[in-house]
Short mmCIF file of N, CA and C in Angstrom, two decimals:
data_model
loop_
_atom_site.label_atom_id
_atom_site.label_comp_id
_atom_site.label_asym_id
_atom_site.label_seq_id
_atom_site.Cartn_x
_atom_site.Cartn_y
_atom_site.Cartn_z
N GLN A 1 7.25 -18.04 -7.82
CA GLN A 1 6.63 -17.41 -6.39
C GLN A 1 7.42 -15.77 -7.17
N VAL A 2 5.98 -14.93 -7.47
CA VAL A 2 7.50 -13.67 -7.61
C VAL A 2 7.00 -13.23 -6.37
N GLN A 3 7.51 -11.84 -6.02
CA GLN A 3 8.47 -11.04 -4.41
C GLN A 3 8.02 -9.43 -5.23
N LEU A 4 7.62 -8.64 -4.47
CA LEU A 4 8.01 -7.82 -4.64
C LEU A 4 8.19 -7.26 -2.71
N VAL A 5 9.62 -6.21 -3.26
CA VAL A 5 10.47 -5.73 -1.63
C VAL A 5 10.90 -4.68 -1.41
N GLU A 6 10.24 -3.86 -0.56
CA GLU A 6 10.59 -2.34 -0.50
C GLU A 6 11.51 -1.65 0.72
N SER A 7 11.60 -1.46 0.38
CA SER A 7 13.00 -0.67 1.03
C SER A 7 13.43 1.19 1.20
N GLY A 8 13.87 1.47 2.57
CA GLY A 8 14.23 3.30 2.52
C GLY A 8 13.04 3.97 3.33
N GLY A 9 12.22 3.54 3.15
CA GLY A 9 11.19 3.93 5.05
C GLY A 9 12.47 4.18 5.85
N GLY A 10 11.66 5.58 6.67
CA GLY A 10 11.78 5.79 7.65
C GLY A 10 11.31 7.60 8.07
N LEU A 11 12.43 8.25 8.98
CA LEU A 11 11.54 9.27 10.04
C LEU A 11 12.73 10.50 9.40
N VAL A 12 11.80 11.54 8.90
CA VAL A 12 12.60 12.63 8.37
C VAL A 12 12.05 14.25 9.10
N GLN A 13 12.31 15.02 8.88
CA GLN A 13 11.86 16.27 9.18
C GLN A 13 11.14 16.58 8.53
N SER A 14 10.80 17.81 8.10
CA SER A 14 9.83 18.66 6.65
C SER A 14 10.19 19.12 6.30
N GLY A 15 10.57 18.75 5.06
CA GLY A 15 11.44 19.44 3.98
C GLY A 15 12.79 18.75 3.84
N GLY A 16 12.21 16.98 4.04
CA GLY A 16 13.73 16.45 3.66
C GLY A 16 13.59 15.85 2.91
N SER A 17 14.57 14.81 2.26
CA SER A 17 14.15 13.33 1.26
C SER A 17 14.12 12.25 2.03
N LEU A 18 13.63 11.15 0.83
CA LEU A 18 13.54 9.96 0.99
C LEU A 18 13.79 8.91 0.03
N ARG A 19 14.22 8.31 -0.70
CA ARG A 19 14.56 7.62 -1.60
C ARG A 19 13.87 6.34 -1.37
N LEU A 20 12.64 5.22 -2.25
CA LEU A 20 11.96 4.72 -1.49
C LEU A 20 12.67 3.02 -2.85
N SER A 21 12.90 2.29 -2.79
CA SER A 21 13.29 1.19 -3.57
C SER A 21 12.69 0.72 -3.42
N CYS A 22 11.76 -0.30 -4.55
CA CYS A 22 11.08 -1.68 -4.89
C CYS A 22 12.02 -2.50 -6.25
N GLU A 23 12.23 -3.91 -5.25
CA GLU A 23 13.14 -4.85 -6.18
C GLU A 23 11.87 -6.02 -6.53
N ALA A 24 11.95 -5.80 -7.54
CA ALA A 24 10.81 -7.96 -8.00
C ALA A 24 11.94 -8.88 -8.02
N SER A 25 10.96 -9.69 -7.92
CA SER A 25 12.25 -11.11 -7.84
C SER A 25 11.84 -12.25 -8.23
N GLY A 26 11.98 -13.58 -8.01
CA GLY A 26 10.79 -14.73 -8.61
C GLY A 26 11.08 -15.55 -10.46
N THR A 27 10.16 -16.04 -10.41
CA THR A 27 9.98 -16.64 -11.95
C THR A 27 9.11 -15.53 -12.84
N ILE A 28 10.60 -14.36 -13.17
CA ILE A 28 9.12 -13.60 -13.82
C ILE A 28 9.52 -13.51 -15.18
N ASP A 29 8.48 -13.24 -16.16
CA ASP A 29 8.30 -13.69 -17.34
C ASP A 29 8.63 -12.33 -18.14
N SER A 30 8.07 -11.45 -17.02
CA SER A 30 7.41 -9.56 -17.41
C SER A 30 6.95 -9.01 -16.97
N ILE A 31 7.10 -7.70 -17.21
CA ILE A 31 6.77 -6.57 -15.89
C ILE A 31 5.71 -5.43 -16.44
N GLY A 32 4.89 -4.77 -16.61
CA GLY A 32 3.85 -4.72 -17.15
C GLY A 32 3.80 -3.26 -16.02
N ASP A 33 2.99 -2.56 -16.05
CA ASP A 33 2.94 -1.34 -15.14
C ASP A 33 3.05 -1.40 -13.28
N MET A 34 3.75 -0.11 -13.12
CA MET A 34 4.58 -0.81 -11.53
C MET A 34 3.66 0.99 -11.31
N ALA A 35 3.34 0.40 -10.10
CA ALA A 35 3.70 2.07 -8.70
C ALA A 35 3.48 1.81 -7.59
N TRP A 36 3.98 2.86 -6.64
CA TRP A 36 3.60 3.29 -5.31
C TRP A 36 2.41 3.49 -4.91
N TYR A 37 1.71 3.07 -4.14
CA TYR A 37 0.77 3.30 -3.03
C TYR A 37 1.09 3.60 -1.90
N PHE A 38 0.28 4.72 -0.97
CA PHE A 38 0.82 4.42 0.42
C PHE A 38 -0.79 4.70 1.32
N GLN A 39 -1.01 4.85 2.34
CA GLN A 39 -2.58 4.29 2.89
C GLN A 39 -1.56 4.27 4.48
N ALA A 40 -2.62 6.65 4.73
CA ALA A 40 -2.03 6.81 6.19
C ALA A 40 -3.24 6.09 7.11
N PRO A 41 -3.22 6.32 8.39
CA PRO A 41 -4.20 5.87 9.84
C PRO A 41 -5.51 5.49 9.09
N GLU A 42 -6.06 4.95 9.26
CA GLU A 42 -7.69 5.21 9.31
C GLU A 42 -7.81 5.24 8.05
N LYS A 43 -7.11 5.39 7.17
CA LYS A 43 -7.61 5.90 5.72
C LYS A 43 -7.42 4.77 4.26
N GLN A 44 -8.07 4.70 3.43
CA GLN A 44 -7.56 3.92 2.19
C GLN A 44 -6.38 4.03 1.94
N ARG A 45 -6.31 2.52 1.24
CA ARG A 45 -4.89 3.10 0.37
C ARG A 45 -5.23 3.93 -0.97
N GLU A 46 -3.78 5.04 -1.79
CA GLU A 46 -4.32 5.69 -2.70
C GLU A 46 -3.42 6.05 -4.06
N LEU A 47 -3.33 6.16 -4.41
CA LEU A 47 -2.37 5.63 -4.95
C LEU A 47 -1.35 7.64 -5.26
N VAL A 48 -0.14 7.05 -5.40
CA VAL A 48 0.83 7.93 -5.36
C VAL A 48 1.38 8.60 -6.83
N ALA A 49 1.91 7.28 -7.42
CA ALA A 49 2.64 7.24 -8.47
C ALA A 49 2.80 5.98 -9.11
N ARG A 50 2.35 6.73 -10.44
CA ARG A 50 1.84 5.24 -11.68
C ARG A 50 3.66 5.16 -12.39
N ILE A 51 3.77 4.37 -13.17
CA ILE A 51 4.47 4.19 -14.32
C ILE A 51 4.94 3.37 -15.40
N THR A 52 4.13 3.40 -16.58
CA THR A 52 4.05 1.90 -17.60
C THR A 52 5.12 1.40 -17.89
N ALA A 53 4.81 0.26 -18.27
CA ALA A 53 6.06 -0.69 -19.32
C ALA A 53 7.08 0.90 -20.70
N GLY A 54 6.79 1.09 -20.53
CA GLY A 54 7.37 1.89 -21.22
C GLY A 54 7.96 3.67 -20.74
N GLY A 55 7.83 3.74 -19.66
CA GLY A 55 8.84 4.18 -18.63
C GLY A 55 7.73 5.44 -18.60
N THR A 56 6.43 5.85 -18.88
CA THR A 56 5.65 6.93 -19.30
C THR A 56 4.95 7.03 -17.69
N ALA A 57 4.97 7.88 -16.96
CA ALA A 57 4.69 8.58 -15.43
C ALA A 57 3.76 9.26 -15.29
N TYR A 58 2.56 8.94 -13.73
CA TYR A 58 1.76 9.65 -13.66
C TYR A 58 1.54 9.63 -12.10
N TYR A 59 1.17 11.14 -11.35
CA TYR A 59 1.08 11.52 -10.32
C TYR A 59 -0.01 11.49 -9.57
N ALA A 60 -0.28 11.71 -8.23
CA ALA A 60 -1.35 11.97 -8.03
C ALA A 60 -1.21 13.80 -7.66
N ASP A 61 -2.45 14.14 -7.16
CA ASP A 61 -1.83 16.14 -7.84
C ASP A 61 -1.01 16.22 -6.64
N SER A 62 -1.63 15.80 -5.27
CA SER A 62 -0.58 15.71 -3.99
C SER A 62 0.79 15.95 -4.11
N VAL A 63 1.43 15.25 -5.38
CA VAL A 63 2.68 14.87 -5.08
C VAL A 63 3.63 14.93 -6.13
N LYS A 64 3.12 16.02 -7.22
CA LYS A 64 3.89 16.79 -8.21
C LYS A 64 4.46 18.00 -7.84
N GLY A 65 5.99 17.61 -8.39
CA GLY A 65 6.55 18.25 -7.90
C GLY A 65 7.50 17.86 -6.88
N ARG A 66 7.44 17.40 -6.17
CA ARG A 66 7.82 16.89 -5.43
C ARG A 66 8.65 15.46 -5.14
N PHE A 67 7.70 14.68 -6.13
CA PHE A 67 7.62 13.22 -6.19
C PHE A 67 8.26 12.42 -7.62
N THR A 68 9.57 11.49 -7.77
CA THR A 68 9.99 11.22 -8.86
C THR A 68 9.73 9.80 -8.79
N ILE A 69 8.70 9.24 -10.12
CA ILE A 69 8.42 7.57 -10.20
C ILE A 69 9.83 7.27 -11.46
N SER A 70 10.64 5.94 -11.39
CA SER A 70 11.33 5.86 -12.33
C SER A 70 11.70 3.68 -12.03
N ARG A 71 12.32 3.59 -13.41
CA ARG A 71 12.24 2.35 -13.20
C ARG A 71 12.99 1.86 -13.90
N ASP A 72 14.07 0.28 -13.55
CA ASP A 72 15.59 -0.19 -14.63
C ASP A 72 14.90 -1.63 -14.80
N ASN A 73 14.24 -1.68 -15.98
CA ASN A 73 13.49 -3.12 -16.46
C ASN A 73 14.62 -4.13 -16.03
N ALA A 74 16.29 -4.31 -16.07
CA ALA A 74 16.80 -4.67 -16.07
C ALA A 74 17.20 -5.40 -14.57
N GLN A 75 17.06 -4.49 -14.04
CA GLN A 75 17.38 -5.04 -12.50
C GLN A 75 15.99 -5.13 -11.75
N ARG A 76 14.61 -4.87 -12.34
CA ARG A 76 13.67 -5.52 -11.70
C ARG A 76 13.57 -4.49 -10.64
N LEU A 77 13.65 -2.90 -11.29
CA LEU A 77 13.43 -2.67 -9.62
C LEU A 77 12.82 -0.75 -9.94
N ILE A 78 12.04 -0.54 -9.45
CA ILE A 78 11.49 1.00 -9.17
C ILE A 78 11.81 1.65 -7.80
N THR A 79 10.93 2.93 -7.83
CA THR A 79 12.02 4.00 -7.29
C THR A 79 11.30 5.15 -6.80
N LEU A 80 11.50 5.65 -6.14
CA LEU A 80 10.75 7.28 -5.61
C LEU A 80 11.22 7.56 -4.99
N GLN A 81 11.85 9.07 -5.78
CA GLN A 81 12.22 9.64 -5.25
C GLN A 81 11.47 10.79 -4.17
N MET A 82 11.22 11.20 -3.17
CA MET A 82 10.89 12.55 -2.58
C MET A 82 11.29 13.29 -2.03
N ASN A 83 10.52 14.06 -2.65
CA ASN A 83 11.57 15.68 -1.82
C ASN A 83 10.67 16.76 -0.96
N TYR A 84 11.22 17.39 -0.84
CA TYR A 84 10.05 18.89 0.21
C TYR A 84 9.02 17.99 0.75
N LEU A 85 9.38 16.84 1.89
CA LEU A 85 8.27 16.46 2.14
C LEU A 85 7.62 17.08 3.52
N VAL A 86 5.99 16.65 3.79
CA VAL A 86 5.79 17.50 4.79
C VAL A 86 5.10 16.36 5.91
N PRO A 87 4.27 16.74 6.01
CA PRO A 87 3.32 15.55 7.59
C PRO A 87 2.85 14.94 6.84
N GLU A 88 1.90 15.82 6.15
CA GLU A 88 0.80 15.12 5.71
C GLU A 88 1.43 13.92 4.31
N ASP A 89 2.56 13.22 4.06
CA ASP A 89 3.04 12.19 3.32
C ASP A 89 3.55 11.15 4.60
N THR A 90 3.27 11.01 5.52
CA THR A 90 3.70 9.85 6.97
C THR A 90 2.35 9.32 5.81
N ALA A 91 3.01 7.61 6.74
CA ALA A 91 2.10 6.37 5.95
C ALA A 91 2.63 5.38 5.57
N VAL A 92 1.88 4.49 5.23
CA VAL A 92 2.64 3.34 4.39
C VAL A 92 2.62 3.37 3.25
N TYR A 93 3.74 3.37 2.61
CA TYR A 93 3.75 3.14 0.64
C TYR A 93 4.14 1.19 0.81
N TYR A 94 3.99 1.76 -0.30
CA TYR A 94 3.19 -0.14 -0.91
C TYR A 94 4.09 0.12 -2.66
N CYS A 95 4.43 -1.36 -3.09
CA CYS A 95 5.15 -1.39 -4.13
C CYS A 95 3.87 -1.83 -5.20
N TYR A 96 3.41 -2.22 -6.37
CA TYR A 96 2.97 -2.56 -6.31
C TYR A 96 3.28 -2.81 -8.14
N GLY A 97 2.89 -4.46 -9.26
CA GLY A 97 3.09 -4.51 -9.83
C GLY A 97 1.86 -5.26 -10.58
N ASP A 98 2.47 -5.33 -12.00
CA ASP A 98 1.00 -6.20 -12.92
C ASP A 98 2.08 -6.54 -13.85
N ILE A 99 2.11 -7.90 -12.95
CA ILE A 99 3.09 -9.64 -13.62
C ILE A 99 3.08 -10.25 -13.82
N ARG A 100 3.90 -10.56 -15.13
CA ARG A 100 3.42 -12.12 -15.13
C ARG A 100 4.19 -13.07 -15.48
N SER A 101 4.35 -14.60 -14.99
CA SER A 101 5.12 -14.95 -14.50
C SER A 101 5.48 -15.95 -15.12
N TRP A 102 6.90 -17.59 -15.20
CA TRP A 102 6.64 -17.74 -16.43
C TRP A 102 6.05 -19.10 -16.12
N GLY A 103 5.28 -19.22 -17.60
CA GLY A 103 4.40 -20.48 -17.53
C GLY A 103 2.74 -20.32 -16.85
N SER A 104 2.58 -18.45 -17.12
CA SER A 104 1.22 -18.06 -16.41
C SER A 104 1.04 -17.52 -18.24
N SER A 105 -0.25 -17.56 -18.59
CA SER A 105 -0.04 -16.62 -19.60
C SER A 105 -0.79 -15.41 -19.48
N MET A 106 -1.31 -15.39 -18.10
CA MET A 106 -2.13 -14.14 -17.88
C MET A 106 -0.84 -13.71 -16.46
N THR A 107 -1.64 -11.76 -16.50
CA THR A 107 -0.94 -10.54 -15.38
C THR A 107 -1.19 -11.36 -13.70
N GLN A 108 -0.70 -10.75 -13.17
CA GLN A 108 -1.60 -10.68 -11.22
C GLN A 108 -0.74 -10.01 -11.34
N ASP A 109 -1.57 -9.17 -10.17
CA ASP A 109 -1.07 -7.89 -9.19
C ASP A 109 -0.41 -8.35 -8.53
N TYR A 110 0.41 -8.07 -8.10
CA TYR A 110 1.78 -8.05 -6.35
C TYR A 110 1.35 -6.85 -5.60
N TRP A 111 1.94 -7.11 -4.82
CA TRP A 111 1.92 -6.18 -3.34
C TRP A 111 3.38 -6.39 -3.07
N GLY A 112 3.92 -5.28 -2.29
CA GLY A 112 4.90 -5.40 -1.54
C GLY A 112 4.22 -6.02 0.42
N GLN A 113 5.51 -5.21 1.03
CA GLN A 113 4.72 -5.43 2.27
C GLN A 113 4.82 -4.41 2.95
N GLY A 114 5.57 -3.17 2.51
CA GLY A 114 4.88 -2.10 2.33
C GLY A 114 6.55 -1.56 3.36
N THR A 115 6.32 0.05 3.08
CA THR A 115 7.27 0.63 4.07
C THR A 115 7.34 2.08 4.87
N GLN A 116 6.98 2.05 6.21
CA GLN A 116 6.98 3.06 6.85
C GLN A 116 7.82 4.67 6.82
N VAL A 117 6.89 5.67 5.98
CA VAL A 117 7.42 7.40 5.78
C VAL A 117 6.93 8.03 6.55
N SER A 118 7.20 7.87 8.17
CA SER A 118 6.73 9.30 8.98
C SER A 118 7.89 11.13 8.77
N VAL A 119 7.36 12.30 8.98
CA VAL A 119 7.95 13.11 8.60
C VAL A 119 7.54 13.97 9.74
N SER A 120 8.10 14.97 10.49
CA SER A 120 7.99 15.32 11.55
C SER A 120 8.41 16.63 11.35
N SER A 121 7.08 17.08 12.17
CA SER A 121 6.95 19.32 12.09
C SER A 121 8.55 20.00 12.49
#
């Protein structure tokens, strides 16, 4: 069984920083692309940042220059460093992974449970 667990959310003032982490665990054979999504109240879940298995990163326009995604394949960990936070960043942030488990011939989408980020003015 594969699990993704996020941590690092919290409440900060505008202009502050947070660092989110997501650790994958379980019977994992390989991990492909991973990403962070966010979902604000009464809105659809949207992509924040994506990182390929080779380490190439992509960002939503709204966070370019402020957020940085990275991964550590040995530790099965991805992080999202968030700087210069603004109230519009307030949302639940979800970790996503394209993962193949032992005994499986194909990858499967996995999601974490989410972590709340709140930015006050």
